[in-house]
PDB file of C-alpha atoms in Angstrom:
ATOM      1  CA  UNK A 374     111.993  85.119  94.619  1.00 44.00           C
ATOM      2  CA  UNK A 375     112.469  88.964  94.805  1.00 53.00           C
ATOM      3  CA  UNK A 376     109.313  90.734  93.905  1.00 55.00           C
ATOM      4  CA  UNK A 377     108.749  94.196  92.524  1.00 56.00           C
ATOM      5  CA  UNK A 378     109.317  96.882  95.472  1.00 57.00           C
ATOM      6  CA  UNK A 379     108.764  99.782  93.531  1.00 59.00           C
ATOM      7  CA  UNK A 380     107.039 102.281  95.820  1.00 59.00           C
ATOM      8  CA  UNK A 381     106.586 105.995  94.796  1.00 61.00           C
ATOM      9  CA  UNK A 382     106.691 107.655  91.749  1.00 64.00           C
ATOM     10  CA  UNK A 383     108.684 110.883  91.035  1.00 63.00           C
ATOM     11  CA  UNK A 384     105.990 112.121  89.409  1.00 64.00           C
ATOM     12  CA  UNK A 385     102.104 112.228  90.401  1.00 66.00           C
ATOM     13  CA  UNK A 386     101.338 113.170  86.831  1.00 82.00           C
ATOM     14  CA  UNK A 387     100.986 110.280  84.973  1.00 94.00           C
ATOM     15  CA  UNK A 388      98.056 108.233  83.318  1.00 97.00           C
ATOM     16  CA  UNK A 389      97.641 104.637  84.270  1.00 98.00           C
ATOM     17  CA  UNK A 390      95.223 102.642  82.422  1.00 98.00           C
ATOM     18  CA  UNK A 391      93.398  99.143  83.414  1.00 98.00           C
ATOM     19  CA  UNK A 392      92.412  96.869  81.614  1.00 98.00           C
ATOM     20  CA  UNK A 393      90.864  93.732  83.341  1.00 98.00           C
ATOM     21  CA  UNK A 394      89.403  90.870  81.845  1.00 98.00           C
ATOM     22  CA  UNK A 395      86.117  89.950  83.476  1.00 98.00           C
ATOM     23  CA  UNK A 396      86.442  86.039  83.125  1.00 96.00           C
ATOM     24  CA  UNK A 397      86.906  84.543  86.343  1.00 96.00           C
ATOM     25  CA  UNK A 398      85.491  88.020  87.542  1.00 96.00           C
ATOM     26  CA  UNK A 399      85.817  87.124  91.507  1.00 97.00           C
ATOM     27  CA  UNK A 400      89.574  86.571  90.314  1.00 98.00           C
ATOM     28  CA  UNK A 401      90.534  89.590  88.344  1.00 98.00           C
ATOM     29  CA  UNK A 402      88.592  91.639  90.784  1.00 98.00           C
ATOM     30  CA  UNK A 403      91.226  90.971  93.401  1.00 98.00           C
ATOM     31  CA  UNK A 404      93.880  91.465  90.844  1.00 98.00           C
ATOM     32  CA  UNK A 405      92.389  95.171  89.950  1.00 98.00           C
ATOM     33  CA  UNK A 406      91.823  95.715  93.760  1.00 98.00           C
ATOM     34  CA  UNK A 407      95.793  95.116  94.110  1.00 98.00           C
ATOM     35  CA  UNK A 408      96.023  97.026  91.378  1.00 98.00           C
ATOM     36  CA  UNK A 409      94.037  99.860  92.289  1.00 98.00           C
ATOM     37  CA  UNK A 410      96.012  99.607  96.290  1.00 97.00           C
ATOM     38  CA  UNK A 411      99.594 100.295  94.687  1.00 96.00           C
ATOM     39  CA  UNK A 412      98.744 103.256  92.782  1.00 96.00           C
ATOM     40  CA  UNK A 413      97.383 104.908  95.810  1.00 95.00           C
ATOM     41  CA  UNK A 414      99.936 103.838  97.768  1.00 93.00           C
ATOM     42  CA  UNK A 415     102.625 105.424  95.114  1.00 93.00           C
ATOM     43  CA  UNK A 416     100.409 109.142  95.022  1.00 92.00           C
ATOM     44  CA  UNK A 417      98.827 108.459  91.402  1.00 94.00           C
ATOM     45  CA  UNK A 418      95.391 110.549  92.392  1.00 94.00           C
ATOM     46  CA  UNK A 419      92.058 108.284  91.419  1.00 95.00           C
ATOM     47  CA  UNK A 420      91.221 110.908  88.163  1.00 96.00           C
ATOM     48  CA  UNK A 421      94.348 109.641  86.597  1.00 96.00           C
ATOM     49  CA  UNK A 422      93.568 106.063  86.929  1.00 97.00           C
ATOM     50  CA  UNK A 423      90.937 104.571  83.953  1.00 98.00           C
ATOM     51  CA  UNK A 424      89.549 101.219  84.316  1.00 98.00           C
ATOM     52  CA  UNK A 425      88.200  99.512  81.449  1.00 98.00           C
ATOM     53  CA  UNK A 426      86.770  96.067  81.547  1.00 98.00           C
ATOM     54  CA  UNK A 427      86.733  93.644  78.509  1.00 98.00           C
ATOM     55  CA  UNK A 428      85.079  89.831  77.939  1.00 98.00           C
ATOM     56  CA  UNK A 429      88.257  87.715  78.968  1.00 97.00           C
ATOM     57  CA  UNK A 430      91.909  87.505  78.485  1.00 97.00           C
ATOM     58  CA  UNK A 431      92.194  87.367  75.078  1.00 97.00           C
ATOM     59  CA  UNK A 432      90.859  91.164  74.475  1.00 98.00           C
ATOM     60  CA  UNK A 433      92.977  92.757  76.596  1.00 98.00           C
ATOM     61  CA  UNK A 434      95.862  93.572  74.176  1.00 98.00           C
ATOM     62  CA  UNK A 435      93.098  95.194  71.384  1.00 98.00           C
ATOM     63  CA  UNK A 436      91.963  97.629  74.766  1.00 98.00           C
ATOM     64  CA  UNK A 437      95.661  98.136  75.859  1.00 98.00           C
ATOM     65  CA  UNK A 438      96.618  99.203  71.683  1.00 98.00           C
ATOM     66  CA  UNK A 439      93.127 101.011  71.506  1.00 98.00           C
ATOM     67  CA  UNK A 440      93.911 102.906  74.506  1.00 98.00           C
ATOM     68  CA  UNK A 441      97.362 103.559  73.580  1.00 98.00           C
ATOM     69  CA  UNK A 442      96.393 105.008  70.373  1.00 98.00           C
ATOM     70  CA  UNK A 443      93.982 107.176  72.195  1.00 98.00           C
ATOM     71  CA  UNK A 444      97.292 108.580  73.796  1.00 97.00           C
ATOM     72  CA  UNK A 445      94.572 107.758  77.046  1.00 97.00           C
ATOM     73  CA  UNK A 446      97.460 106.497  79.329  1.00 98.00           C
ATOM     74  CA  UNK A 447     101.221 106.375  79.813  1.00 97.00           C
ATOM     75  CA  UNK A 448     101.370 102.736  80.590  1.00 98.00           C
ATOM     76  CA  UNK A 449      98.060 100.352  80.592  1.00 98.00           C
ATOM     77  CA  UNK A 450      98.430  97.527  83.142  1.00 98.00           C
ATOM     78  CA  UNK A 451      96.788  94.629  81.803  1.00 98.00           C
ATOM     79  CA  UNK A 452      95.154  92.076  84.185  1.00 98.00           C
ATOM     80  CA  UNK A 453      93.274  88.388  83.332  1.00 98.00           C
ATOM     81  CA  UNK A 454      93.506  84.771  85.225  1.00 98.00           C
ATOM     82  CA  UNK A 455      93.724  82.047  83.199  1.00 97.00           C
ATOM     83  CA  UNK A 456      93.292  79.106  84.734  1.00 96.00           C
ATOM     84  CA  UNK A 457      94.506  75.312  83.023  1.00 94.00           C
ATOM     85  CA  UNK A 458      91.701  73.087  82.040  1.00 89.00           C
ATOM     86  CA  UNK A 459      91.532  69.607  80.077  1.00 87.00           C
ATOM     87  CA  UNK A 460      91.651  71.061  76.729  1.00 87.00           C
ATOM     88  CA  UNK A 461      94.398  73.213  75.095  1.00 86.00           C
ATOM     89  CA  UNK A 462      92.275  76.280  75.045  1.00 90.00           C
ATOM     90  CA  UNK A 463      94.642  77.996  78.111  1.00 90.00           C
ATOM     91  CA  UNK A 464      97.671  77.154  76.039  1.00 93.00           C
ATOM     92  CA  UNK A 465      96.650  78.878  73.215  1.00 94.00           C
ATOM     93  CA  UNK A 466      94.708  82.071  74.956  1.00 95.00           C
ATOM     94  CA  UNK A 467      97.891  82.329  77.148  1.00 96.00           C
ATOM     95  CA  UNK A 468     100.175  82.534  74.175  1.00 97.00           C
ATOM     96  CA  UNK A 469      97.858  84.951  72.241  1.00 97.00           C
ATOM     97  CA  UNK A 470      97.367  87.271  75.649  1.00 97.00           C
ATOM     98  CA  UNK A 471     101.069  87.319  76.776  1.00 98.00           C
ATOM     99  CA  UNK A 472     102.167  87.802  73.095  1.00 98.00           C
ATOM    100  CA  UNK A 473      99.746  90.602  72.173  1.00 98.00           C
ATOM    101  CA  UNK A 474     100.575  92.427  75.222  1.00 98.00           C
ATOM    102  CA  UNK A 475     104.087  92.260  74.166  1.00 98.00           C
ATOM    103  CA  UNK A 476     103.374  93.539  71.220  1.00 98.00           C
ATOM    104  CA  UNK A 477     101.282  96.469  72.111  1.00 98.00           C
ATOM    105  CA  UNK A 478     104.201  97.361  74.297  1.00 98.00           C
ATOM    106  CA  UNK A 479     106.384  97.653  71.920  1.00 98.00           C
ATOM    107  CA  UNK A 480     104.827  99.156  69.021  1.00 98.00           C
ATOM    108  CA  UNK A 481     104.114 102.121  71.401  1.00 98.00           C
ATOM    109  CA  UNK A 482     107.513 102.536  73.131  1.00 97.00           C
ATOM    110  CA  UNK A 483     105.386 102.491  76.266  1.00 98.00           C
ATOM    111  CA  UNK A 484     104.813  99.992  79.241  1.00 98.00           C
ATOM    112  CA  UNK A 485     102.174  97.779  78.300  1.00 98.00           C
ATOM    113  CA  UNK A 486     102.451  95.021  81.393  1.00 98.00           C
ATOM    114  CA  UNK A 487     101.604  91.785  81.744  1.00 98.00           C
ATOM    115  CA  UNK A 488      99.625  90.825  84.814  1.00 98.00           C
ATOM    116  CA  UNK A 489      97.687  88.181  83.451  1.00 98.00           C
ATOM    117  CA  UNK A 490      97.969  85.264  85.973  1.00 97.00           C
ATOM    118  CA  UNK A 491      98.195  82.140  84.318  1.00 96.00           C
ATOM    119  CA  UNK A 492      97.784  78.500  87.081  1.00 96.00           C
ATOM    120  CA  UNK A 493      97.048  75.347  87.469  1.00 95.00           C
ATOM    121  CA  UNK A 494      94.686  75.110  89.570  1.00 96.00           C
ATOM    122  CA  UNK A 495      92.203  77.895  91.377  1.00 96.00           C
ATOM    123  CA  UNK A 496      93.826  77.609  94.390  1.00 96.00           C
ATOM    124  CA  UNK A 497      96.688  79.188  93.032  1.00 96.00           C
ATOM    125  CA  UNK A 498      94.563  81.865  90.996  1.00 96.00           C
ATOM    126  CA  UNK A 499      93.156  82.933  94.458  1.00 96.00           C
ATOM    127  CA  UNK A 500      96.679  83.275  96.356  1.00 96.00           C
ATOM    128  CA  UNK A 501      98.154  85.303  93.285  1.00 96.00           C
ATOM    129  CA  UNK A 502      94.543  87.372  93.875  1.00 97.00           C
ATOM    130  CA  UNK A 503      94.177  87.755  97.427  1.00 95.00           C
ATOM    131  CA  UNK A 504      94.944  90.882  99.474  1.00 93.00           C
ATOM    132  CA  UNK A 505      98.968  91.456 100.538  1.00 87.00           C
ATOM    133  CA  UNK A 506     102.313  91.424  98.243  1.00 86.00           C
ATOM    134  CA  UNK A 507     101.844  87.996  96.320  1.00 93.00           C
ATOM    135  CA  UNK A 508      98.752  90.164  94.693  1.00 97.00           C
ATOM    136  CA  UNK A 509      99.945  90.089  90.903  1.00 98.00           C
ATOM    137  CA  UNK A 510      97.818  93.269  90.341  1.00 98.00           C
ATOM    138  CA  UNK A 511      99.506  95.001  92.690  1.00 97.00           C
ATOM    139  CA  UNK A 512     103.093  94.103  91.344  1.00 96.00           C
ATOM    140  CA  UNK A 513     102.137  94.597  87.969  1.00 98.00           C
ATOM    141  CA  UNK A 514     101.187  98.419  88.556  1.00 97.00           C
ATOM    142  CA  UNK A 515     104.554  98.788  90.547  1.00 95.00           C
ATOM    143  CA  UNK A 516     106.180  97.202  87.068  1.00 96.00           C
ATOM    144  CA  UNK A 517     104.017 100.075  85.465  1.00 97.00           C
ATOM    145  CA  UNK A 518     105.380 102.972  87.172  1.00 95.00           C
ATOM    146  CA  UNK A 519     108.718 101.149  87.471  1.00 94.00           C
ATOM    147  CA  UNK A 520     109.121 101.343  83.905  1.00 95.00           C
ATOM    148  CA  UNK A 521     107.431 104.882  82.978  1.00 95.00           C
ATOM    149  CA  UNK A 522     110.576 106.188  85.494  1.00 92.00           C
ATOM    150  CA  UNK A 523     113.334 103.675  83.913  1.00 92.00           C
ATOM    151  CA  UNK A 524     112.118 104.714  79.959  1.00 93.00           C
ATOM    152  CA  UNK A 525     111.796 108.351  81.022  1.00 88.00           C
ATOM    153  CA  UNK A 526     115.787 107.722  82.528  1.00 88.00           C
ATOM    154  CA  UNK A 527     116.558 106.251  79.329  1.00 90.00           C
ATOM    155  CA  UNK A 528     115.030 109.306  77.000  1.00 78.00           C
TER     156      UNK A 528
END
């Protein structure tokens, strides 16, 4: 499978926003380290990254719309691991998360992406986590700048 190789962004002047979910913290911690790695890497200077942390996956839409609103970013990456367990909870926190951040996305016009991991097992959590290119933080920030270049093509 091809992954996001988005590298640098024409422009240095754009506002990324975090949000990261803190459940299954040692998780989402790699995921915002990826994160974090790829907008370096592309030239986005530190000052024009904002983190914000929320409770789990299920608040992240409410902080991507809040910061939205707040006209506080030009696209909010939004981070979370949810992880299957013997009840239906991850079903329906996974449908709520992935469907609010669709949502937010689109009632903005902005890039509102989805780098919420959802596995199996923890094993899989922590190679989607870990450091190199199967990082899903990093790939959702290249989405991020991907798309602020691809929406400012199509304006």
């Amino acid at each position: 499978m091809k992954h996001n190789t988005f590298e640098k962004i024409r422009s240095a002047d754009v506002r990324i926003a975090i949000v990261r979910a803190r459940f299954n913290e040692d998780i989402t911690a790699g995921l915002l380290a990826g994160a974090l790695e790829a907008l370096q890497e592309a030239g986005i200077p530190s000052e024009k990254v904002r983190v914000v942390e929320v409770p789990g996956s299920f608040e992240v839409p409410l902080a991507a719309d809040r910061l939205f609103a707040a006209k506080a970013a030009d696209a909010v990456v939004c981070l979370g691991a949810l992880i299957q367990g013997d009840t239906p909870h991850f079903e329906y926190i996974s449908r709520a998360c992935a469907s609010g951040i669709m949502q937010v996305g689109l009632r903005h016009g902005k890039p509102c992406v989805f780098g919420v991991i959802t596995c199996f097992t923890r094993e899989q959590a922590e190679e989607r986590s870990g450091p190199g290119d199967m990082n899903r933080g990093r790939e959702a920030a290249k989405v991020a700048l991907e798309m602020i270049e691809q929406l400012g093509e199509i304006a």
